[in-house]
Short mmCIF file of C-alpha atoms in Angstrom, two decimals:
data_model
loop_
_atom_site.label_atom_id
_atom_site.label_comp_id
_atom_site.label_asym_id
_atom_site.label_seq_id
_atom_site.Cartn_x
_atom_site.Cartn_y
_atom_site.Cartn_z
CA MET C 1 -122.34 40.17 12.02
CA PHE C 2 -119.15 41.76 13.37
CA PHE C 3 -115.75 41.99 11.69
CA PHE C 4 -112.41 42.60 13.41
CA GLY C 5 -108.87 43.54 12.48
CA ILE C 6 -105.78 44.79 14.29
CA GLU C 7 -102.88 46.99 13.24
CA HIS C 8 -99.99 46.79 15.70
CA GLU C 9 -96.84 48.91 15.56
CA VAL C 10 -93.59 47.29 16.67
CA ALA C 11 -90.49 49.17 17.86
CA PHE C 12 -87.01 47.60 18.02
CA LEU C 13 -83.67 47.65 19.76
CA ASN C 14 -80.67 47.30 17.44
CA LYS C 15 -77.59 45.12 17.96
CA GLU C 16 -75.90 47.84 20.03
CA GLY C 17 -78.93 47.80 22.31
CA LYS C 18 -80.00 51.27 21.16
CA PHE C 19 -83.60 52.21 20.42
CA ALA C 20 -83.93 51.84 16.65
CA ASP C 21 -85.78 54.99 15.63
CA PHE C 22 -85.22 57.51 12.81
CA SER C 23 -82.04 58.78 14.53
CA TYR C 24 -80.18 55.48 14.19
CA THR C 25 -82.08 53.49 11.60
CA LYS C 26 -82.47 53.67 7.84
CA PHE C 27 -85.28 52.41 5.63
CA ALA C 28 -82.97 49.66 4.32
CA ASP C 29 -82.40 48.33 7.87
CA PHE C 30 -86.09 47.50 8.23
CA ASN C 31 -86.69 46.73 4.57
CA GLN C 32 -84.30 43.75 4.67
CA ILE C 33 -86.66 42.24 7.26
CA ILE C 34 -89.79 42.95 5.18
CA GLU C 35 -88.21 41.37 2.09
CA LYS C 36 -87.73 38.05 3.92
CA LEU C 37 -91.33 37.88 5.16
CA PRO C 38 -93.98 36.04 3.12
CA THR C 39 -96.68 37.46 0.85
CA TYR C 40 -100.17 35.98 0.97
CA PRO C 41 -101.94 36.66 -2.37
CA SER C 42 -105.35 35.88 -0.85
CA ASP C 43 -104.99 38.91 1.49
CA TYR C 44 -105.98 41.22 -1.35
CA PRO C 45 -108.19 43.18 -2.00
CA GLN C 46 -108.89 43.50 1.75
CA LEU C 47 -105.43 44.95 2.57
CA ARG C 48 -104.58 48.35 1.11
CA VAL C 49 -101.27 48.57 -0.77
CA GLY C 50 -101.07 52.38 -1.03
CA ASP C 51 -99.44 54.61 -3.63
CA ALA C 52 -95.80 54.27 -2.57
CA GLY C 53 -95.88 50.46 -2.70
CA ILE C 54 -94.49 50.18 0.84
CA LYS C 55 -97.59 48.34 2.11
CA MET C 56 -97.26 45.19 0.01
CA LYS C 57 -97.50 42.65 2.86
CA ARG C 58 -99.04 42.01 6.27
CA TRP C 59 -95.92 43.78 7.57
CA TYR C 60 -94.77 47.15 6.36
CA ILE C 61 -92.42 49.93 7.42
CA GLU C 62 -94.15 52.66 9.38
CA GLY C 63 -92.57 56.01 8.74
CA PHE C 64 -92.62 59.44 7.12
CA GLU C 65 -92.29 59.40 3.35
CA ARG C 66 -90.11 62.01 1.67
CA PHE C 67 -90.82 63.33 -1.79
CA ALA C 68 -88.88 65.07 -4.55
CA ASP C 69 -90.63 68.16 -5.94
CA SER C 70 -93.27 65.77 -7.30
CA ASP C 71 -95.21 62.73 -6.14
CA GLU C 72 -92.07 60.58 -6.43
CA VAL C 73 -91.10 59.01 -3.08
CA ILE C 74 -87.33 59.35 -2.58
CA ASP C 75 -86.89 58.27 1.05
CA CYS C 76 -88.75 57.25 4.19
CA HIS C 77 -87.76 58.16 7.75
CA VAL C 78 -88.53 55.08 9.81
CA LYS C 79 -90.37 54.57 13.05
CA GLY C 80 -90.84 50.80 13.19
CA ILE C 81 -92.71 47.95 11.52
CA GLU C 82 -96.47 47.65 11.52
CA ILE C 83 -98.24 44.30 11.49
CA ARG C 84 -101.80 44.30 10.17
CA THR C 85 -104.21 41.42 10.20
CA THR C 86 -106.70 40.52 7.53
CA ILE C 87 -110.40 40.94 8.36
CA HIS C 88 -111.91 38.28 10.63
CA SER C 89 -115.46 37.50 11.68
CA ASP C 90 -114.33 36.58 15.21
CA ILE C 91 -111.90 38.12 17.68
CA GLN C 92 -109.85 34.98 18.35
CA SER C 93 -108.92 34.55 14.68
CA ALA C 94 -107.60 38.12 14.52
CA ILE C 95 -105.50 37.53 17.66
CA THR C 96 -104.20 34.19 16.36
CA GLU C 97 -103.12 35.77 13.07
CA LEU C 98 -101.49 38.73 14.85
CA SER C 99 -99.57 36.36 17.18
CA GLU C 100 -98.33 34.28 14.24
CA SER C 101 -97.29 37.38 12.26
CA PHE C 102 -95.45 38.71 15.32
CA ARG C 103 -93.65 35.39 15.79
CA LEU C 104 -92.50 35.45 12.15
CA LEU C 105 -91.41 39.08 12.42
CA ARG C 106 -89.40 38.39 15.55
CA GLU C 107 -87.66 35.36 13.97
CA VAL C 108 -86.67 37.25 10.81
CA ALA C 109 -85.63 40.41 12.70
CA ALA C 110 -83.31 38.34 14.92
CA ASN C 111 -81.27 37.47 11.81
CA PHE C 112 -80.50 41.18 11.47
CA ASP C 113 -79.82 41.72 15.19
CA LEU C 114 -83.04 43.64 15.76
CA SER C 115 -85.34 42.68 18.63
CA PRO C 116 -88.94 43.85 19.18
CA VAL C 117 -89.68 45.87 22.31
CA LEU C 118 -92.86 47.31 23.81
CA VAL C 119 -92.87 51.08 23.40
CA SER C 120 -95.89 53.38 23.03
CA PHE C 121 -93.94 56.63 22.93
CA ASN C 122 -90.33 57.15 21.90
CA PRO C 123 -88.45 57.03 25.23
CA TYR C 124 -85.70 59.38 24.02
CA ASN C 125 -86.90 61.66 21.21
CA PRO C 126 -89.94 63.73 22.25
CA ALA C 127 -90.60 65.00 18.71
CA PHE C 128 -89.74 64.25 15.11
CA GLU C 129 -88.21 66.90 12.87
CA PRO C 130 -87.57 65.84 9.28
CA GLN C 131 -83.98 66.18 8.07
CA PRO C 132 -83.41 67.64 5.54
CA PRO C 133 -86.26 70.15 6.11
CA LEU C 134 -89.42 69.77 4.05
CA ASN C 135 -89.39 71.12 0.50
CA ASP C 136 -92.19 73.26 -0.99
CA TYR C 137 -93.99 70.27 -2.51
CA GLU C 138 -94.01 68.41 0.84
CA ILE C 139 -95.24 71.49 2.73
CA LYS C 140 -98.14 71.90 0.27
CA GLN C 141 -99.03 68.21 0.65
CA LEU C 142 -99.14 68.50 4.44
CA GLU C 143 -101.20 71.69 4.34
CA ALA C 144 -103.83 69.88 2.27
CA TYR C 145 -104.36 67.25 5.01
CA PRO C 146 -104.69 68.66 8.56
CA ASP C 147 -104.07 65.27 10.23
CA GLU C 148 -100.79 64.90 8.35
CA GLN C 149 -99.51 68.02 10.10
CA THR C 150 -99.16 66.02 13.30
CA ALA C 151 -96.44 63.78 11.82
CA ASN C 152 -94.15 65.09 14.57
CA ILE C 153 -96.40 63.19 17.03
CA HIS C 154 -97.16 60.20 14.78
CA MET C 155 -93.45 59.46 14.35
CA VAL C 156 -92.77 59.18 18.09
CA SER C 157 -95.95 57.41 19.22
CA TYR C 158 -96.74 53.71 18.80
CA GLY C 159 -100.14 52.13 19.23
CA PRO C 160 -102.72 49.82 17.72
CA ASP C 161 -105.65 50.48 15.46
CA LEU C 162 -108.39 48.23 16.79
CA ASN C 163 -110.75 47.83 13.84
CA ILE C 164 -114.38 46.85 14.16
CA SER C 165 -117.29 46.94 11.75
CA VAL C 166 -120.82 45.64 11.65
CA ALA C 167 -122.59 44.41 8.53
CA ASP C 168 -125.46 46.52 7.18
CA LEU C 169 -125.16 49.49 9.56
CA SER C 170 -126.16 52.85 8.11
CA THR C 171 -123.51 55.56 7.74
CA GLU C 172 -125.32 57.61 10.42
CA SER C 173 -125.15 54.69 12.86
CA VAL C 174 -121.45 54.07 12.20
CA ILE C 175 -120.63 57.76 12.72
CA ASP C 176 -122.70 57.73 15.92
CA ILE C 177 -120.62 54.78 17.22
CA GLY C 178 -117.45 56.68 16.31
CA ARG C 179 -118.67 59.68 18.33
CA LYS C 180 -119.59 57.40 21.23
CA LEU C 181 -116.14 55.79 21.32
CA THR C 182 -114.53 59.24 21.09
CA TYR C 183 -116.54 60.40 24.11
CA TYR C 184 -115.73 57.35 26.26
CA SER C 185 -112.12 57.05 25.09
CA PRO C 186 -110.52 58.55 28.28
CA TYR C 187 -112.08 55.68 30.26
CA ILE C 188 -111.17 52.94 27.76
CA VAL C 189 -107.51 53.76 27.16
CA PRO C 190 -106.09 53.21 30.69
CA PHE C 191 -106.54 49.45 30.21
CA SER C 192 -103.67 49.68 27.69
CA TYR C 193 -101.27 52.17 29.29
CA SER C 194 -97.62 51.33 28.59
CA SER C 195 -95.72 54.59 28.00
CA PRO C 196 -94.19 55.85 31.26
CA PHE C 197 -90.84 56.90 29.69
CA TYR C 198 -89.95 60.31 28.27
CA LYS C 199 -86.69 62.03 27.29
CA GLY C 200 -84.57 59.19 28.67
CA GLY C 201 -86.24 58.90 32.08
CA LEU C 202 -89.51 58.28 33.89
CA TRP C 203 -92.42 60.52 32.98
CA ASP C 204 -94.71 61.84 35.71
CA GLY C 205 -97.68 59.67 34.78
CA LEU C 206 -98.74 56.47 33.04
CA SER C 207 -99.15 57.34 29.35
CA VAL C 208 -97.14 60.14 27.82
CA ARG C 209 -98.51 58.96 24.47
CA THR C 210 -102.08 59.72 25.51
CA PHE C 211 -101.06 63.00 27.14
CA ILE C 212 -99.38 64.34 24.02
CA ARG C 213 -101.34 62.67 21.24
CA THR C 214 -105.04 62.61 22.01
CA GLY C 215 -106.89 65.75 21.01
CA LYS C 216 -104.41 66.50 18.26
CA ARG C 217 -105.02 63.12 16.60
CA PRO C 218 -108.30 61.13 16.53
CA ALA C 219 -109.48 58.72 19.21
CA ALA C 220 -111.71 56.98 16.68
CA LEU C 221 -111.87 57.20 12.89
CA VAL C 222 -114.87 56.20 10.77
CA PHE C 223 -114.46 55.29 7.10
CA VAL C 224 -117.28 56.51 4.84
CA GLN C 225 -118.00 55.94 1.17
CA LYS C 226 -118.82 59.41 -0.15
CA GLU C 227 -117.47 62.93 0.17
CA GLU C 228 -120.82 64.30 1.37
CA GLN C 229 -120.77 61.90 4.36
CA LEU C 230 -117.61 63.48 5.78
CA ILE C 231 -117.87 65.54 8.97
CA ASN C 232 -115.55 68.54 9.09
CA SER C 233 -113.50 68.36 12.29
CA ILE C 234 -109.90 68.62 13.52
CA PRO C 235 -108.80 66.00 14.30
CA SER C 236 -110.89 64.06 11.78
CA LEU C 237 -113.65 61.75 12.91
CA THR C 238 -114.40 60.61 9.35
CA LYS C 239 -112.29 59.65 6.36
CA ILE C 240 -113.06 58.50 2.82
CA ALA C 241 -112.55 54.74 2.46
CA ARG C 242 -109.60 54.03 0.17
CA ILE C 243 -110.72 50.51 -0.73
CA PRO C 244 -114.24 48.98 -0.60
CA ALA C 245 -113.26 46.77 2.38
CA GLU C 246 -112.78 49.92 4.51
CA VAL C 247 -116.34 51.28 4.09
CA GLY C 248 -118.10 51.30 7.47
CA ARG C 249 -114.95 50.45 9.42
CA ILE C 250 -114.37 52.07 12.80
CA GLU C 251 -110.73 52.32 13.88
CA PHE C 252 -110.21 52.89 17.59
CA LYS C 253 -106.81 54.59 17.64
CA ALA C 254 -106.36 55.93 21.18
CA CYS C 255 -104.86 52.91 22.99
CA ASP C 256 -101.23 52.38 23.88
CA SER C 257 -99.45 49.30 22.49
CA CYS C 258 -99.81 46.00 24.34
CA ASP C 259 -97.22 43.21 24.49
CA ASP C 260 -99.89 40.68 25.50
CA PHE C 261 -102.26 40.48 22.54
CA LEU C 262 -105.00 39.01 24.73
CA ILE C 263 -105.50 42.56 26.01
CA TYR C 264 -106.33 43.51 22.40
CA ALA C 265 -108.90 40.69 22.42
CA SER C 266 -110.37 42.15 25.62
CA LEU C 267 -110.44 45.66 24.15
CA LEU C 268 -112.12 44.43 20.95
CA ALA C 269 -114.74 42.66 23.07
CA LEU C 270 -115.22 45.90 25.02
CA LEU C 271 -115.70 47.84 21.76
CA LYS C 272 -118.13 45.19 20.54
CA GLY C 273 -120.13 45.56 23.75
CA LEU C 274 -120.16 49.35 23.36
CA VAL C 275 -121.44 49.01 19.79
CA LEU C 276 -124.31 46.84 21.07
CA ASP C 277 -124.98 48.98 24.17
CA GLU C 278 -127.85 51.49 24.06
CA THR C 279 -127.56 52.93 27.58
CA LEU C 280 -124.42 55.10 27.34
CA LEU C 281 -125.50 58.40 25.80
CA GLY C 282 -122.25 60.43 25.71
CA ARG C 283 -121.13 61.58 22.24
CA ALA C 284 -118.20 63.72 21.03
CA THR C 285 -116.94 64.59 17.56
CA VAL C 286 -113.43 65.42 18.79
CA PRO C 287 -111.61 63.90 21.81
CA ASP C 288 -111.59 65.81 25.10
CA ALA C 289 -107.87 66.59 25.38
CA GLY C 290 -108.05 67.70 29.03
CA LEU C 291 -109.83 64.55 30.15
CA HIS C 292 -107.37 62.38 28.23
CA GLN C 293 -104.49 64.21 29.93
CA LEU C 294 -106.02 63.61 33.36
CA SER C 295 -106.48 59.95 32.42
CA ALA C 296 -102.88 59.76 31.14
CA LYS C 297 -101.47 61.17 34.38
CA GLU C 298 -103.55 59.29 36.95
CA GLY C 299 -105.28 56.35 35.23
CA PHE C 300 -107.56 54.35 37.52
CA ASP C 301 -106.22 56.16 40.60
CA ASN C 302 -108.46 59.05 39.57
CA GLU C 303 -111.95 58.39 40.95
CA ASP C 304 -113.73 59.94 37.93
CA ILE C 305 -111.70 57.85 35.47
CA PHE C 306 -112.12 54.72 37.62
CA GLY C 307 -115.88 55.24 38.06
CA ASN C 308 -116.54 55.83 34.38
CA ALA C 309 -114.27 52.96 33.30
CA THR C 310 -116.31 50.71 35.62
CA LYS C 311 -119.55 52.03 34.09
CA VAL C 312 -118.28 51.49 30.52
CA LEU C 313 -117.10 47.94 31.28
CA GLN C 314 -120.39 47.03 32.98
CA ALA C 315 -122.43 48.46 30.08
CA ALA C 316 -120.41 46.41 27.58
CA GLU C 317 -120.84 43.27 29.70
CA VAL C 318 -124.61 43.70 29.93
CA ALA C 319 -124.87 44.43 26.19
CA LEU C 320 -122.86 41.30 25.29
CA GLY C 321 -125.24 39.18 27.37
CA ASP C 322 -124.67 35.53 26.46
CA ASP C 323 -122.24 36.33 23.63
CA PRO C 324 -119.22 33.99 23.99
CA ASP C 325 -116.84 36.97 23.63
CA ILE C 326 -117.92 38.15 27.09
CA HIS C 327 -115.15 36.02 28.66
CA TYR C 328 -112.53 38.36 27.16
CA LEU C 329 -113.70 41.11 29.54
CA THR C 330 -112.33 39.21 32.55
CA ALA C 331 -108.78 40.51 31.94
CA LEU C 332 -110.06 44.10 32.02
CA LYS C 333 -111.98 43.45 35.25
CA VAL C 334 -108.75 42.25 36.86
CA LEU C 335 -106.86 45.39 35.77
CA LEU C 336 -109.68 47.57 37.08
CA ALA C 337 -109.90 45.74 40.42
CA LYS C 338 -106.14 46.15 40.94
CA ARG C 339 -106.19 49.70 39.50
CA LYS C 340 -102.95 48.71 37.79
CA THR C 341 -101.75 49.04 34.20
CA ARG C 342 -98.76 47.71 32.24
CA SER C 343 -97.14 51.10 32.94
CA HIS C 344 -97.10 50.34 36.67
CA GLU C 345 -95.11 47.16 35.95
CA LEU C 346 -92.68 49.01 33.66
CA ILE C 347 -92.14 51.72 36.29
CA GLU C 348 -91.42 49.07 38.96
CA MET C 349 -88.95 47.37 36.61
CA PHE C 350 -87.23 50.69 35.95
CA HIS C 351 -86.79 51.33 39.68
CA ARG C 352 -85.14 47.90 39.89
CA LEU C 353 -83.02 48.03 36.71
CA SER C 354 -82.37 51.80 36.27
CA SER C 355 -82.24 51.38 32.49
CA ILE C 356 -85.01 51.91 29.93
CA GLU C 357 -83.31 49.50 27.50
CA GLU C 358 -83.14 46.77 30.13
CA VAL C 359 -86.81 47.26 30.97
CA ILE C 360 -88.11 47.20 27.40
CA ARG C 361 -85.81 44.29 26.53
CA GLN C 362 -87.92 42.22 28.94
CA THR C 363 -91.23 42.96 27.18
CA TYR C 364 -93.08 40.54 24.87
CA GLN C 365 -92.01 37.72 27.21
CA VAL C 366 -95.32 35.96 26.62
CA TYR C 367 -94.20 35.34 23.00
CA SER C 368 -90.58 34.35 23.64
#
């Protein structure tokens, strides 16, 4: 029995047509959208609310919380709005819910002159530096959690968490799957590439997000129940579950954002196949940064990346066998055969339009 969920980060252009990041946008600008979106009481306890109370709904503001010299939240630098689905026992239901939540978000955001755009790395700001600078309390908090020290990357990169879990798997088995996905991550992520922009222009590659992020932040994260089940690594492979519904969950975190959610369906089916597969033996506790950087630069044009992506896709297909989810892999086969990614399309559009804003304004067309 498999379970699936998706967390999808959405970036926006504001009414002036500027990219609405922490430079131009306040918490209140996004919060007025969140306030107009519905609450579904039956979502709980499977959705985590968190200490600051920001995560009350299926939509919440993704950002960097600021504290007084205590655990009191006084502000939040914003990055965008995250949509999270509830937990589903089939892939299609997760995609359907995500599509509906996105449609609602887009409708409400339009009332405030904000429009969603596909971005996987901030096209203008290469790093985030909190203003005002961190106080002593905040510095101590960050030092206690190594992964939190990469907030400068987290605040400029956008991507999904593709969540998968299997009923009744042992902790050892779940961690082993997490290590497997971490190992094969450089060959999985090119199917999602969509971040060819950097510092206001074209980057020399297909995924600046992958190039900068992976290695410093996890490719996969496994939620365990007890302290003694944690594996000590930087970046973390394991994390203590914060609510019972998270125990045994594997979050695949290395993909770029997609503006066609059927690609998420395909990637979830691929992950499902890799969970079932017993032929691929590679394992890694931390992501191979160099291999991810090669993948980010060249994608399927690199023969090693292409060959291993083919092997991974075939292994997943064989493992799925007569599972009805196998049909979702077709979209990935097409991408692989063409050796093309969403980044290739965005680069072509940029050559035609000479404007990042004009290019990203034309994303999410499938939902307009």
